[in-house]
Amino acid sequence: MWDRDELGAWLRLLESPGIGLDTARRLLLSLGSPQAVFDLPGAAWQDLLTSKQRESLSRPPEHLDAALDGTWAWLQANPSHQILLLGDADYPPQLMATPDPPLLLYLQGRRELLRSPCLAVVGSRNPTAQGRDNARAFARELAQAGLCITSGLALGVDGAAHQGALAAGGATIAVMGTGFDQIYPRRHQALAAQISEQGLILSEYTWGMPGLASNFPRRNRLIAGLSLGTLVVEAALPSGSLITARLASEAGREVFAIPGSIHSPMSRGCHALIRQGAKLVETAQDVLEELPPGSWPGSPAVNSSKQPSAPSEALDCSPAQRQVLELMGFDPIGLDALQARGGWPVAKLSAHLLELELSGAIARLPGQQFQRRAGA
């Protein structure tokens, strides 16, 4: 159990400007605890800190009282609200093995999931409809196989991955780039609440930290560090998902990528990863067979028949609609190009496209483009 003074000392150490994780670790290795750091006279810091760092630690940060009040109230509000320290027995070993593990993590939900075999599923915040379907489908099957799906709670692929794991009755961990009072994006507040009930949300950022752009690349190292491997569903060049993949590779973890259309900007990041050595995957089984033996529980629910992981239920299409689908292929295509391919009257073709869109067989993309979805 925490006491308020102990928490205040930790927050003061970690929130003082100019005191990063490396310096904080050095102080803790030398002195044992944040309280011991602040119990020493400033002169005793001479050999451990620069003059600017000594000056920074000599007075509490301006926002410390607000951060302490908010964090303390959050801790008292629910038994599932907890703080994990680097030295705790259940600190995740995968994260411990990375170059820059956090000294302190805020947890909300099922703490025991930190010991689960995890796989990161990441990708674009603005995926195609097929990319969103793929993220949900792969996450669902991998969760059924016994893996905990790790992602960043962002719009697009991240949210779809969390939803896929939850829909399978599986486990998922959401890593935030904000404090717990700043759920980001706001439209994922309901999803965050569901994850905190069925899975786990964690953050290294203290109460009051907003969604600064610089937070998210650092957040990505936790997504990669918690996981046995990282699956990139869709990604542009450049993107945060490629940062996550790079961090995973640097930590000696597996990197997987789903290929896409050569014409889609959302495929270029995945294709770049594949050229650099990431495994091209078409099914959940492609992922599972690359993970270290014994690292995940395994499950007969995973389909090993090498069929696409995206939804594959046959849609009830008329012969004319089936012709339109065949003309489309699987690359995005505009109405004019499709009309030129098939020679159909524009009015008739538009009617078929509307029917196919309403049935879920195709998706309408920005710029009056259409794309056939897997299973159609």
Coordinates of C-alpha atoms in Angstrom, one line a residue:
M1 CA 0.0 0.0 0.0
W2 CA 1.1 3.5 -0.8
D3 CA 1.2 6.4 1.6
R4 CA 0.8 10.0 0.3
D5 CA 4.3 11.1 1.3
E6 CA 6.0 8.2 -0.5
L7 CA 3.9 8.9 -3.6
G8 CA 4.8 12.6 -3.4
A9 CA 8.5 11.8 -3.4
W10 CA 8.2 9.6 -6.4
L11 CA 6.2 12.2 -8.4
R12 CA 8.7 15.0 -7.4
L13 CA 11.6 12.9 -8.6
L14 CA 10.0 11.9 -11.9
E15 CA 8.4 15.2 -12.7
S16 CA 11.3 17.5 -11.9
P17 CA 12.5 19.2 -15.2
G18 CA 15.8 17.9 -16.5
I19 CA 15.6 14.7 -14.4
G20 CA 15.0 11.9 -16.9
L21 CA 14.7 8.2 -16.4
D22 CA 18.5 7.6 -16.6
T23 CA 19.2 10.2 -13.9
A24 CA 16.4 9.0 -11.7
R25 CA 17.7 5.4 -12.0
R26 CA 21.2 6.5 -11.1
L27 CA 19.9 8.3 -8.0
L28 CA 17.8 5.3 -6.9
L29 CA 20.7 2.9 -7.4
S30 CA 22.9 5.1 -5.2
L31 CA 20.4 6.1 -2.6
G32 CA 17.6 3.5 -2.6
S33 CA 14.4 5.5 -2.7
P34 CA 13.0 8.9 -3.7
Q35 CA 12.6 9.8 0.0
A36 CA 16.3 9.1 0.6
V37 CA 17.1 11.5 -2.3
F38 CA 15.2 14.4 -0.8
D39 CA 16.4 13.6 2.7
L40 CA 20.0 14.4 1.7
P41 CA 21.3 17.9 1.8
G42 CA 21.7 19.4 -1.7
A43 CA 25.5 19.3 -1.4
A44 CA 25.4 15.5 -1.3
W45 CA 24.1 15.5 -4.9
Q46 CA 27.3 17.1 -6.1
D47 CA 28.8 13.9 -7.6
L48 CA 25.4 12.6 -8.9
L49 CA 23.9 15.6 -10.7
T50 CA 24.8 18.6 -12.9
S51 CA 24.3 22.0 -11.4
K52 CA 21.0 22.5 -13.4
Q53 CA 19.7 19.2 -12.1
R54 CA 20.6 20.0 -8.5
E55 CA 18.8 23.3 -8.9
S56 CA 15.7 21.5 -10.4
L57 CA 15.5 19.0 -7.6
S58 CA 16.0 21.6 -4.9
R59 CA 12.4 22.8 -5.3
P60 CA 9.2 20.9 -6.1
P61 CA 7.7 21.4 -9.6
E62 CA 4.9 23.9 -9.8
H63 CA 2.3 21.3 -10.8
L64 CA 3.3 18.8 -8.2
D65 CA 0.5 19.5 -5.7
A66 CA -2.2 19.1 -8.4
A67 CA -0.6 15.9 -9.8
L68 CA -0.3 14.5 -6.3
D69 CA -3.9 15.4 -5.4
G70 CA -5.3 13.9 -8.6
T71 CA -3.2 10.7 -8.4
W72 CA -4.0 10.1 -4.8
A73 CA -7.7 10.5 -5.4
W74 CA -7.5 8.2 -8.4
L75 CA -5.7 5.5 -6.3
Q76 CA -8.4 5.6 -3.6
A77 CA -11.3 5.5 -6.1
N78 CA -11.0 1.9 -7.1
P79 CA -9.0 -1.2 -6.1
S80 CA -8.1 -1.8 -9.7
H81 CA -6.3 1.6 -9.8
Q82 CA -2.7 0.7 -8.9
I83 CA 0.9 1.8 -9.3
L84 CA 3.6 -0.6 -10.4
L85 CA 7.3 0.0 -9.7
L86 CA 10.3 -1.3 -11.7
G87 CA 11.4 -3.5 -8.8
D88 CA 8.0 -5.1 -8.1
A89 CA 7.8 -8.8 -8.5
D90 CA 5.1 -8.7 -11.2
Y91 CA 6.8 -6.1 -13.4
P92 CA 6.5 -7.5 -16.9
P93 CA 9.7 -9.3 -17.9
Q94 CA 9.4 -8.5 -21.5
L95 CA 9.3 -4.8 -20.7
M96 CA 12.1 -5.2 -18.1
A97 CA 14.3 -6.5 -20.9
T98 CA 14.1 -3.3 -23.0
P99 CA 16.7 -0.5 -22.9
D100 CA 14.4 2.1 -21.3
P101 CA 11.8 0.5 -19.0
P102 CA 9.6 3.0 -17.0
L103 CA 10.4 3.3 -13.3
L104 CA 6.7 3.7 -12.5
L105 CA 3.5 2.6 -14.3
Y106 CA -0.1 3.6 -13.6
L107 CA -2.5 0.6 -14.0
Q108 CA -6.3 0.4 -14.3
G109 CA -7.8 -3.1 -14.7
R110 CA -6.4 -6.6 -14.6
R111 CA -2.9 -6.3 -13.4
E112 CA -2.2 -10.0 -13.9
L113 CA -2.3 -9.5 -17.7
L114 CA 1.2 -8.0 -17.4
R115 CA 2.5 -11.6 -17.2
S116 CA 0.5 -12.7 -20.2
P117 CA 2.1 -13.4 -23.6
C118 CA 1.3 -10.3 -25.6
L119 CA 1.3 -9.3 -29.3
A120 CA 1.1 -5.7 -30.4
V121 CA -1.3 -4.9 -33.2
V122 CA -0.8 -1.3 -34.6
G123 CA -1.5 0.7 -37.7
S124 CA -2.9 3.8 -39.2
R125 CA -5.3 6.2 -37.4
N126 CA -7.0 6.5 -40.8
P127 CA -7.1 3.0 -42.2
T128 CA -9.1 1.8 -45.2
A129 CA -12.3 -0.2 -44.4
Q130 CA -10.4 -3.4 -45.2
G131 CA -7.5 -2.4 -42.9
R132 CA -10.0 -1.9 -40.0
D133 CA -11.6 -5.2 -40.8
N134 CA -8.2 -6.9 -40.9
A135 CA -7.1 -5.4 -37.5
R136 CA -10.3 -6.6 -35.9
A137 CA -10.2 -10.1 -37.4
F138 CA -6.5 -10.7 -36.7
A139 CA -6.8 -9.5 -33.1
R140 CA -9.9 -11.7 -32.6
E141 CA -8.1 -14.8 -33.8
L142 CA -4.9 -14.1 -32.0
A143 CA -6.8 -13.4 -28.8
Q144 CA -8.6 -16.7 -29.2
A145 CA -5.2 -18.4 -29.5
G146 CA -4.4 -17.1 -26.0
L147 CA -2.4 -13.9 -26.8
C148 CA -3.1 -10.6 -25.1
I149 CA -3.5 -7.9 -27.7
T150 CA -1.5 -4.8 -27.0
S151 CA -2.2 -1.5 -28.7
G152 CA -2.4 2.3 -28.2
L153 CA -6.1 3.1 -27.8
A154 CA -5.8 5.4 -30.9
L155 CA -8.4 5.8 -33.6
G156 CA -8.3 3.4 -36.5
V157 CA -6.3 0.2 -36.3
D158 CA -5.6 0.5 -32.6
G159 CA -9.2 0.8 -31.6
A160 CA -10.2 -2.0 -34.0
A161 CA -7.6 -4.3 -32.5
H162 CA -8.8 -3.7 -29.0
Q163 CA -12.4 -4.3 -30.1
G164 CA -11.4 -7.6 -31.9
A165 CA -9.8 -8.9 -28.8
L166 CA -12.7 -7.9 -26.6
A167 CA -15.3 -9.4 -29.0
A168 CA -13.4 -12.8 -28.8
G169 CA -13.6 -12.7 -25.0
G170 CA -9.9 -12.3 -24.9
A171 CA -7.4 -10.0 -23.2
T172 CA -6.2 -6.7 -24.3
I173 CA -3.8 -4.0 -22.9
A174 CA -4.2 -0.3 -24.0
V175 CA -1.1 1.8 -23.5
M176 CA -1.9 5.5 -23.2
G177 CA 0.2 8.6 -24.0
T178 CA -1.6 10.7 -21.4
G179 CA -2.5 10.8 -17.7
F180 CA -5.6 8.8 -16.6
D181 CA -7.7 12.0 -16.4
Q182 CA -7.0 12.7 -20.1
I183 CA -8.4 9.7 -22.0
Y184 CA -7.3 10.3 -25.6
P185 CA -9.0 10.4 -28.0
R186 CA -12.2 11.4 -26.3
R187 CA -14.4 9.3 -28.5
H188 CA -12.7 6.2 -27.1
Q189 CA -13.8 6.9 -23.5
A190 CA -16.4 4.1 -23.7
L191 CA -13.8 1.7 -25.2
A192 CA -11.4 2.6 -22.5
A193 CA -14.0 1.9 -19.9
Q194 CA -14.6 -1.5 -21.4
I195 CA -10.9 -2.3 -21.5
S196 CA -10.5 -1.4 -17.9
E197 CA -13.2 -3.9 -17.0
Q198 CA -12.1 -6.8 -19.3
G199 CA -8.5 -5.9 -19.8
L200 CA -5.9 -3.4 -18.7
I201 CA -5.0 0.2 -19.3
L202 CA -1.6 1.5 -18.4
S203 CA 0.4 4.7 -18.7
E204 CA 3.7 6.0 -17.5
Y205 CA 2.4 9.6 -17.5
T206 CA 1.1 11.2 -14.3
W207 CA -2.2 12.8 -13.6
G208 CA -2.8 15.9 -15.7
M209 CA -0.5 15.0 -18.6
P210 CA -2.3 16.0 -21.9
G211 CA -1.8 14.3 -25.2
L212 CA 1.4 16.0 -26.3
A213 CA 2.8 14.9 -29.7
S214 CA 6.1 14.0 -28.1
N215 CA 4.4 11.5 -25.7
F216 CA 3.3 9.1 -28.4
P217 CA 6.6 7.9 -29.7
R218 CA 7.6 7.1 -26.1
R219 CA 4.3 5.4 -25.6
N220 CA 5.1 3.2 -28.6
R221 CA 8.2 1.8 -26.9
L222 CA 5.9 0.3 -24.2
I223 CA 3.6 -1.2 -26.8
A224 CA 6.6 -2.9 -28.4
G225 CA 8.3 -3.7 -25.2
L226 CA 5.4 -5.5 -23.6
S227 CA 5.0 -7.8 -26.6
L228 CA 6.6 -10.9 -28.2
G229 CA 6.1 -9.2 -31.6
T230 CA 4.4 -6.4 -33.4
L231 CA 1.9 -6.8 -36.3
V232 CA 1.5 -3.7 -38.5
V233 CA -1.8 -3.8 -40.3
E234 CA -1.7 -0.6 -42.4
A235 CA 0.8 2.3 -42.2
A236 CA 1.8 5.2 -44.3
L237 CA 5.3 6.5 -44.7
P238 CA 6.3 7.8 -42.2
S239 CA 4.1 6.8 -39.3
G240 CA 4.1 6.0 -35.6
S241 CA 3.5 2.4 -36.4
L242 CA 6.8 2.2 -38.1
I243 CA 8.4 3.6 -34.9
T244 CA 6.8 0.8 -32.9
A245 CA 8.0 -1.8 -35.4
R246 CA 11.6 -0.4 -35.3
L247 CA 11.6 -0.5 -31.5
A248 CA 10.3 -4.1 -31.6
S249 CA 13.1 -5.1 -33.9
E250 CA 15.7 -3.3 -31.9
A251 CA 14.5 -5.2 -28.8
G252 CA 14.9 -8.5 -30.7
R253 CA 11.2 -9.1 -31.1
E254 CA 9.3 -10.3 -34.2
V255 CA 7.9 -7.8 -36.7
F256 CA 5.0 -8.8 -39.0
A257 CA 3.3 -6.8 -41.7
I258 CA 0.1 -7.3 -43.8
P259 CA 0.7 -6.5 -47.5
G260 CA -1.8 -4.4 -49.4
S261 CA -2.4 -2.7 -52.7
I262 CA 0.6 -1.2 -54.4
H263 CA -1.6 1.8 -55.2
S264 CA -2.6 2.5 -51.6
P265 CA -0.6 4.9 -49.4
M266 CA -1.7 2.9 -46.4
S267 CA 0.3 -0.1 -47.7
R268 CA 3.6 1.6 -48.2
G269 CA 4.7 1.4 -44.6
C270 CA 4.0 -2.4 -44.5
H271 CA 5.7 -3.0 -47.8
A272 CA 8.8 -1.1 -46.5
L273 CA 8.9 -3.3 -43.4
I274 CA 8.6 -6.4 -45.5
R275 CA 11.6 -5.2 -47.7
Q276 CA 13.5 -4.7 -44.4
G277 CA 12.8 -8.3 -43.2
A278 CA 9.4 -8.2 -41.5
K279 CA 7.4 -11.4 -42.1
L280 CA 4.6 -11.0 -44.6
V281 CA 1.5 -12.4 -43.1
E282 CA -1.9 -13.4 -44.5
T283 CA -3.3 -15.3 -41.6
A284 CA -3.2 -15.4 -37.8
Q285 CA -1.4 -18.7 -38.1
D286 CA 1.5 -17.0 -40.0
V287 CA 2.0 -14.9 -36.9
L288 CA 1.7 -17.8 -34.4
E289 CA 4.2 -20.0 -36.1
E290 CA 7.0 -17.4 -35.8
L291 CA 6.6 -16.8 -32.0
P292 CA 9.0 -18.6 -29.7
P293 CA 7.8 -22.2 -28.9
G294 CA 6.0 -22.3 -25.6
S295 CA 5.6 -18.5 -25.4
W296 CA 1.8 -18.7 -26.0
P297 CA -0.8 -21.2 -24.9
G298 CA -2.1 -22.2 -28.3
S299 CA -5.7 -22.9 -29.2
P300 CA -7.6 -25.0 -31.7
A301 CA -9.7 -21.9 -32.4
V302 CA -6.9 -20.5 -34.6
N303 CA -7.5 -21.4 -38.2
S304 CA -4.4 -23.0 -39.7
S305 CA -5.8 -23.6 -43.2
K306 CA -4.1 -20.5 -44.6
Q307 CA -7.3 -18.8 -45.5
P308 CA -7.4 -15.0 -45.0
S309 CA -8.0 -13.9 -41.5
A310 CA -10.5 -11.2 -42.5
P311 CA -14.2 -12.0 -42.4
S312 CA -15.0 -14.5 -45.1
E313 CA -18.7 -15.1 -45.0
A314 CA -20.2 -15.4 -48.4
L315 CA -22.4 -12.4 -49.3
D316 CA -25.6 -12.9 -51.2
C317 CA -24.9 -11.0 -54.4
S318 CA -26.8 -10.9 -57.7
P319 CA -25.0 -12.0 -60.9
A320 CA -24.7 -8.4 -61.9
Q321 CA -23.3 -7.3 -58.5
R322 CA -20.8 -10.2 -58.7
Q323 CA -19.7 -8.9 -62.1
V324 CA -19.1 -5.5 -60.6
L325 CA -17.0 -7.1 -57.8
E326 CA -14.9 -9.0 -60.3
L327 CA -14.3 -5.8 -62.3
M328 CA -13.2 -4.0 -59.1
G329 CA -10.5 -6.5 -58.0
F330 CA -9.2 -5.6 -54.6
D331 CA -7.5 -2.2 -55.3
P332 CA -9.3 1.1 -54.6
I333 CA -10.9 2.3 -57.8
G334 CA -13.0 5.3 -58.9
L335 CA -16.3 5.3 -60.6
D336 CA -14.9 6.6 -63.9
A337 CA -12.2 3.9 -64.1
L338 CA -14.7 1.2 -63.2
Q339 CA -17.1 2.4 -65.8
A340 CA -14.3 2.4 -68.4
R341 CA -13.4 -1.2 -67.5
G342 CA -16.8 -2.6 -67.8
G343 CA -18.6 -0.3 -70.2
W344 CA -21.7 -0.1 -67.9
P345 CA -23.9 2.9 -67.9
V346 CA -22.9 5.2 -65.1
A347 CA -26.4 5.3 -63.5
K348 CA -26.7 1.5 -63.5
L349 CA -23.2 1.0 -62.1
S350 CA -23.8 3.6 -59.4
A351 CA -26.9 1.7 -58.3
H352 CA -25.0 -1.5 -58.0
L353 CA -22.2 0.2 -56.1
L354 CA -24.8 1.6 -53.6
E355 CA -26.3 -1.8 -53.1
L356 CA -22.9 -3.4 -52.6
E357 CA -21.9 -0.7 -50.1
L358 CA -25.1 -1.2 -48.1
S359 CA -24.5 -4.9 -48.0
G360 CA -21.0 -4.5 -46.7
A361 CA -19.3 -6.0 -49.8
I362 CA -17.5 -2.8 -50.7
A363 CA -16.4 0.3 -48.8
R364 CA -16.6 3.9 -50.0
L365 CA -13.2 5.7 -49.6
P366 CA -12.3 9.4 -49.7
G367 CA -12.1 10.9 -53.1
Q368 CA -15.0 8.9 -54.5
Q369 CA -13.0 5.7 -54.5
F370 CA -14.5 2.3 -53.8
Q371 CA -12.8 -0.9 -52.5
R372 CA -13.9 -4.5 -52.4
R373 CA -13.7 -6.0 -48.9
A374 CA -12.3 -9.4 -48.1
G375 CA -15.0 -12.1 -48.2
A376 CA -16.9 -10.4 -51.0

